């Protein structure tokens, strides 16, 4: 009798949890990109300064664990690329930012790389490039399914 009870409980548990257990885990990345006219050098002033500014882009992407995801934004005169890759557990990710801008009909570019960013931590990329300060506020968090990752963007 007990054996049938345990089999029934195990079957019900597996039936209820199987969509969660077999769902693909993803890492959701939110980036907010600003192009600043002046230098901001003190970290404690960054969030206060950003409250008064409008971002030029706000890309969002989902990356499968242990795989790269790339988003490129821009056009004929300016391009911003953001690439991330998580480890297989989703406990941290690496991020690189590339800025390209056409100056006097020639492309100029700069790349920044930040390794081992912990799950859930917000970091800032900041580069002075072609007379402006570019700042990307980046937050990445692991989710148990694509649906939960997409819902985090709202």
PDB file of C-alpha atoms in Angstrom, residues 1-153:
ATOM      1  CA  UNK A   1       0.000   0.000   0.000  1.00  0.00           C
ATOM      2  CA  UNK A   2       2.781   2.427   0.950  1.00  0.00           C
ATOM      3  CA  UNK A   3       4.629   1.649  -2.264  1.00  0.00           C
ATOM      4  CA  UNK A   4       1.583   2.632  -4.364  1.00  0.00           C
ATOM      5  CA  UNK A   5       1.195   5.823  -2.314  1.00  0.00           C
ATOM      6  CA  UNK A   6       4.827   6.821  -2.915  1.00  0.00           C
ATOM      7  CA  UNK A   7       4.571   6.006  -6.623  1.00  0.00           C
ATOM      8  CA  UNK A   8       1.428   8.138  -6.887  1.00  0.00           C
ATOM      9  CA  UNK A   9       3.077  11.068  -5.052  1.00  0.00           C
ATOM     10  CA  UNK A  10       6.188  10.773  -7.223  1.00  0.00           C
ATOM     11  CA  UNK A  11       4.083  10.646 -10.413  1.00  0.00           C
ATOM     12  CA  UNK A  12       2.044  13.714  -9.408  1.00  0.00           C
ATOM     13  CA  UNK A  13       5.175  15.609  -8.365  1.00  0.00           C
ATOM     14  CA  UNK A  14       6.940  14.822 -11.634  1.00  0.00           C
ATOM     15  CA  UNK A  15       3.832  15.727 -13.587  1.00  0.00           C
ATOM     16  CA  UNK A  16       3.579  19.121 -11.895  1.00  0.00           C
ATOM     17  CA  UNK A  17       7.271  19.938 -11.913  1.00  0.00           C
ATOM     18  CA  UNK A  18       8.282  18.555 -15.288  1.00  0.00           C
ATOM     19  CA  UNK A  19       7.635  21.760 -17.267  1.00  0.00           C
ATOM     20  CA  UNK A  20       9.823  23.662 -14.808  1.00  0.00           C
ATOM     21  CA  UNK A  21      12.491  20.956 -14.604  1.00  0.00           C
ATOM     22  CA  UNK A  22      12.867  20.636 -18.349  1.00  0.00           C
ATOM     23  CA  UNK A  23      12.423  24.319 -19.271  1.00  0.00           C
ATOM     24  CA  UNK A  24      15.453  25.991 -20.793  1.00  0.00           C
ATOM     25  CA  UNK A  25      17.137  28.290 -18.311  1.00  0.00           C
ATOM     26  CA  UNK A  26      18.060  31.681 -19.721  1.00  0.00           C
ATOM     27  CA  UNK A  27      19.935  34.792 -18.674  1.00  0.00           C
ATOM     28  CA  UNK A  28      18.050  38.066 -19.209  1.00  0.00           C
ATOM     29  CA  UNK A  29      20.139  41.164 -19.900  1.00  0.00           C
ATOM     30  CA  UNK A  30      18.878  44.717 -19.561  1.00  0.00           C
ATOM     31  CA  UNK A  31      21.099  47.499 -20.851  1.00  0.00           C
ATOM     32  CA  UNK A  32      20.540  51.236 -20.751  1.00  0.00           C
ATOM     33  CA  UNK A  33      22.877  53.265 -22.967  1.00  0.00           C
ATOM     34  CA  UNK A  34      23.555  56.961 -22.538  1.00  0.00           C
ATOM     35  CA  UNK A  35      25.683  59.371 -24.532  1.00  0.00           C
ATOM     36  CA  UNK A  36      26.771  62.116 -22.156  1.00  0.00           C
ATOM     37  CA  UNK A  37      28.009  65.576 -23.045  1.00  0.00           C
ATOM     38  CA  UNK A  38      30.203  65.939 -19.973  1.00  0.00           C
ATOM     39  CA  UNK A  39      32.431  63.687 -17.880  1.00  0.00           C
ATOM     40  CA  UNK A  40      31.024  61.945 -14.835  1.00  0.00           C
ATOM     41  CA  UNK A  41      33.855  60.579 -12.771  1.00  0.00           C
ATOM     42  CA  UNK A  42      32.410  59.941  -9.299  1.00  0.00           C
ATOM     43  CA  UNK A  43      30.476  56.657  -9.076  1.00  0.00           C
ATOM     44  CA  UNK A  44      28.098  57.919  -6.390  1.00  0.00           C
ATOM     45  CA  UNK A  45      26.866  60.644  -8.750  1.00  0.00           C
ATOM     46  CA  UNK A  46      26.090  58.327 -11.673  1.00  0.00           C
ATOM     47  CA  UNK A  47      22.557  57.219 -10.688  1.00  0.00           C
ATOM     48  CA  UNK A  48      21.576  60.763  -9.658  1.00  0.00           C
ATOM     49  CA  UNK A  49      22.837  62.172 -12.968  1.00  0.00           C
ATOM     50  CA  UNK A  50      21.104  59.462 -15.030  1.00  0.00           C
ATOM     51  CA  UNK A  51      17.706  60.293 -13.495  1.00  0.00           C
ATOM     52  CA  UNK A  52      17.732  63.550 -15.483  1.00  0.00           C
ATOM     53  CA  UNK A  53      18.774  62.016 -18.810  1.00  0.00           C
ATOM     54  CA  UNK A  54      17.022  60.034 -21.524  1.00  0.00           C
ATOM     55  CA  UNK A  55      18.871  56.934 -22.755  1.00  0.00           C
ATOM     56  CA  UNK A  56      19.646  56.703 -26.454  1.00  0.00           C
ATOM     57  CA  UNK A  57      18.956  52.932 -26.469  1.00  0.00           C
ATOM     58  CA  UNK A  58      17.542  50.322 -24.081  1.00  0.00           C
ATOM     59  CA  UNK A  59      18.283  46.914 -25.603  1.00  0.00           C
ATOM     60  CA  UNK A  60      17.120  43.718 -23.934  1.00  0.00           C
ATOM     61  CA  UNK A  61      18.185  40.222 -24.858  1.00  0.00           C
ATOM     62  CA  UNK A  62      17.920  36.652 -23.656  1.00  0.00           C
ATOM     63  CA  UNK A  63      20.914  34.343 -23.745  1.00  0.00           C
ATOM     64  CA  UNK A  64      20.868  30.594 -23.297  1.00  0.00           C
ATOM     65  CA  UNK A  65      23.232  29.517 -20.546  1.00  0.00           C
ATOM     66  CA  UNK A  66      26.830  28.983 -21.705  1.00  0.00           C
ATOM     67  CA  UNK A  67      26.101  30.615 -25.102  1.00  0.00           C
ATOM     68  CA  UNK A  68      26.801  34.058 -26.549  1.00  0.00           C
ATOM     69  CA  UNK A  69      24.150  36.633 -27.346  1.00  0.00           C
ATOM     70  CA  UNK A  70      24.836  39.746 -29.421  1.00  0.00           C
ATOM     71  CA  UNK A  71      22.805  42.848 -30.112  1.00  0.00           C
ATOM     72  CA  UNK A  72      23.860  45.645 -32.467  1.00  0.00           C
ATOM     73  CA  UNK A  73      22.146  49.015 -32.568  1.00  0.00           C
ATOM     74  CA  UNK A  74      22.829  51.828 -34.967  1.00  0.00           C
ATOM     75  CA  UNK A  75      23.073  52.758 -38.580  1.00  0.00           C
ATOM     76  CA  UNK A  76      25.333  54.329 -41.178  1.00  0.00           C
ATOM     77  CA  UNK A  77      27.015  56.811 -38.814  1.00  0.00           C
ATOM     78  CA  UNK A  78      27.031  55.110 -35.411  1.00  0.00           C
ATOM     79  CA  UNK A  79      26.943  51.542 -34.069  1.00  0.00           C
ATOM     80  CA  UNK A  80      26.786  50.109 -30.552  1.00  0.00           C
ATOM     81  CA  UNK A  81      27.273  46.381 -30.021  1.00  0.00           C
ATOM     82  CA  UNK A  82      26.786  44.496 -26.775  1.00  0.00           C
ATOM     83  CA  UNK A  83      27.753  40.830 -26.441  1.00  0.00           C
ATOM     84  CA  UNK A  84      27.346  38.640 -23.377  1.00  0.00           C
ATOM     85  CA  UNK A  85      28.106  35.045 -22.506  1.00  0.00           C
ATOM     86  CA  UNK A  86      27.193  33.265 -19.283  1.00  0.00           C
ATOM     87  CA  UNK A  87      28.842  30.290 -17.682  1.00  0.00           C
ATOM     88  CA  UNK A  88      26.933  26.994 -17.815  1.00  0.00           C
ATOM     89  CA  UNK A  89      25.363  27.507 -14.354  1.00  0.00           C
ATOM     90  CA  UNK A  90      24.377  31.138 -14.971  1.00  0.00           C
ATOM     91  CA  UNK A  91      26.200  32.286 -11.840  1.00  0.00           C
ATOM     92  CA  UNK A  92      28.156  34.929 -13.753  1.00  0.00           C
ATOM     93  CA  UNK A  93      28.524  36.399 -17.235  1.00  0.00           C
ATOM     94  CA  UNK A  94      31.101  38.191 -19.351  1.00  0.00           C
ATOM     95  CA  UNK A  95      30.165  41.302 -21.319  1.00  0.00           C
ATOM     96  CA  UNK A  96      31.820  43.298 -24.074  1.00  0.00           C
ATOM     97  CA  UNK A  97      30.781  46.621 -25.537  1.00  0.00           C
ATOM     98  CA  UNK A  98      31.908  47.959 -28.901  1.00  0.00           C
ATOM     99  CA  UNK A  99      31.286  51.505 -30.085  1.00  0.00           C
ATOM    100  CA  UNK A 100      31.780  52.580 -33.679  1.00  0.00           C
ATOM    101  CA  UNK A 101      31.264  56.073 -35.008  1.00  0.00           C
ATOM    102  CA  UNK A 102      31.968  57.578 -38.424  1.00  0.00           C
ATOM    103  CA  UNK A 103      34.244  60.604 -38.162  1.00  0.00           C
ATOM    104  CA  UNK A 104      35.295  62.364 -41.374  1.00  0.00           C
ATOM    105  CA  UNK A 105      34.090  59.377 -43.469  1.00  0.00           C
ATOM    106  CA  UNK A 106      36.252  56.958 -41.446  1.00  0.00           C
ATOM    107  CA  UNK A 107      35.042  54.470 -38.829  1.00  0.00           C
ATOM    108  CA  UNK A 108      36.554  54.821 -35.368  1.00  0.00           C
ATOM    109  CA  UNK A 109      35.904  52.136 -32.772  1.00  0.00           C
ATOM    110  CA  UNK A 110      36.619  51.232 -29.181  1.00  0.00           C
ATOM    111  CA  UNK A 111      35.928  47.998 -27.289  1.00  0.00           C
ATOM    112  CA  UNK A 112      35.532  47.326 -23.552  1.00  0.00           C
ATOM    113  CA  UNK A 113      35.369  43.928 -21.855  1.00  0.00           C
ATOM    114  CA  UNK A 114      34.216  43.048 -18.341  1.00  0.00           C
ATOM    115  CA  UNK A 115      34.647  39.436 -17.130  1.00  0.00           C
ATOM    116  CA  UNK A 116      32.920  37.462 -14.372  1.00  0.00           C
ATOM    117  CA  UNK A 117      29.996  39.744 -13.539  1.00  0.00           C
ATOM    118  CA  UNK A 118      27.950  37.984 -10.814  1.00  0.00           C
ATOM    119  CA  UNK A 119      24.320  36.998 -11.455  1.00  0.00           C
ATOM    120  CA  UNK A 120      22.024  39.902 -10.506  1.00  0.00           C
ATOM    121  CA  UNK A 121      24.742  42.556 -10.194  1.00  0.00           C
ATOM    122  CA  UNK A 122      24.510  45.909 -11.996  1.00  0.00           C
ATOM    123  CA  UNK A 123      27.706  47.204 -13.590  1.00  0.00           C
ATOM    124  CA  UNK A 124      28.622  50.276 -15.621  1.00  0.00           C
ATOM    125  CA  UNK A 125      30.710  50.492 -18.771  1.00  0.00           C
ATOM    126  CA  UNK A 126      31.998  54.001 -19.363  1.00  0.00           C
ATOM    127  CA  UNK A 127      34.203  55.199 -22.222  1.00  0.00           C
ATOM    128  CA  UNK A 128      35.101  58.583 -23.625  1.00  0.00           C
ATOM    129  CA  UNK A 129      34.830  58.273 -27.383  1.00  0.00           C
ATOM    130  CA  UNK A 130      34.714  60.864 -30.184  1.00  0.00           C
ATOM    131  CA  UNK A 131      34.161  63.752 -27.776  1.00  0.00           C
ATOM    132  CA  UNK A 132      31.366  62.180 -25.700  1.00  0.00           C
ATOM    133  CA  UNK A 133      31.140  59.931 -22.671  1.00  0.00           C
ATOM    134  CA  UNK A 134      29.291  56.687 -23.388  1.00  0.00           C
ATOM    135  CA  UNK A 135      27.796  54.901 -20.425  1.00  0.00           C
ATOM    136  CA  UNK A 136      26.061  51.537 -20.393  1.00  0.00           C
ATOM    137  CA  UNK A 137      24.270  50.399 -17.248  1.00  0.00           C
ATOM    138  CA  UNK A 138      24.051  46.624 -17.482  1.00  0.00           C
ATOM    139  CA  UNK A 139      22.148  44.155 -15.313  1.00  0.00           C
ATOM    140  CA  UNK A 140      22.008  40.402 -15.928  1.00  0.00           C
ATOM    141  CA  UNK A 141      19.956  37.838 -14.040  1.00  0.00           C
ATOM    142  CA  UNK A 142      19.406  34.106 -14.496  1.00  0.00           C
ATOM    143  CA  UNK A 143      15.822  32.856 -14.884  1.00  0.00           C
ATOM    144  CA  UNK A 144      14.451  29.335 -14.896  1.00  0.00           C
ATOM    145  CA  UNK A 145      12.607  29.710 -18.218  1.00  0.00           C
ATOM    146  CA  UNK A 146      12.368  31.874 -21.324  1.00  0.00           C
ATOM    147  CA  UNK A 147       8.942  33.079 -20.214  1.00  0.00           C
ATOM    148  CA  UNK A 148      10.255  34.302 -16.842  1.00  0.00           C
ATOM    149  CA  UNK A 149      13.208  36.000 -18.569  1.00  0.00           C
ATOM    150  CA  UNK A 150      10.873  37.789 -20.995  1.00  0.00           C
ATOM    151  CA  UNK A 151       8.542  38.819 -18.165  1.00  0.00           C
ATOM    152  CA  UNK A 152      11.474  40.470 -16.361  1.00  0.00           C
ATOM    153  CA  UNK A 153      11.697  43.056 -19.151  1.00  0.00           C
TER     154      UNK A 153
END
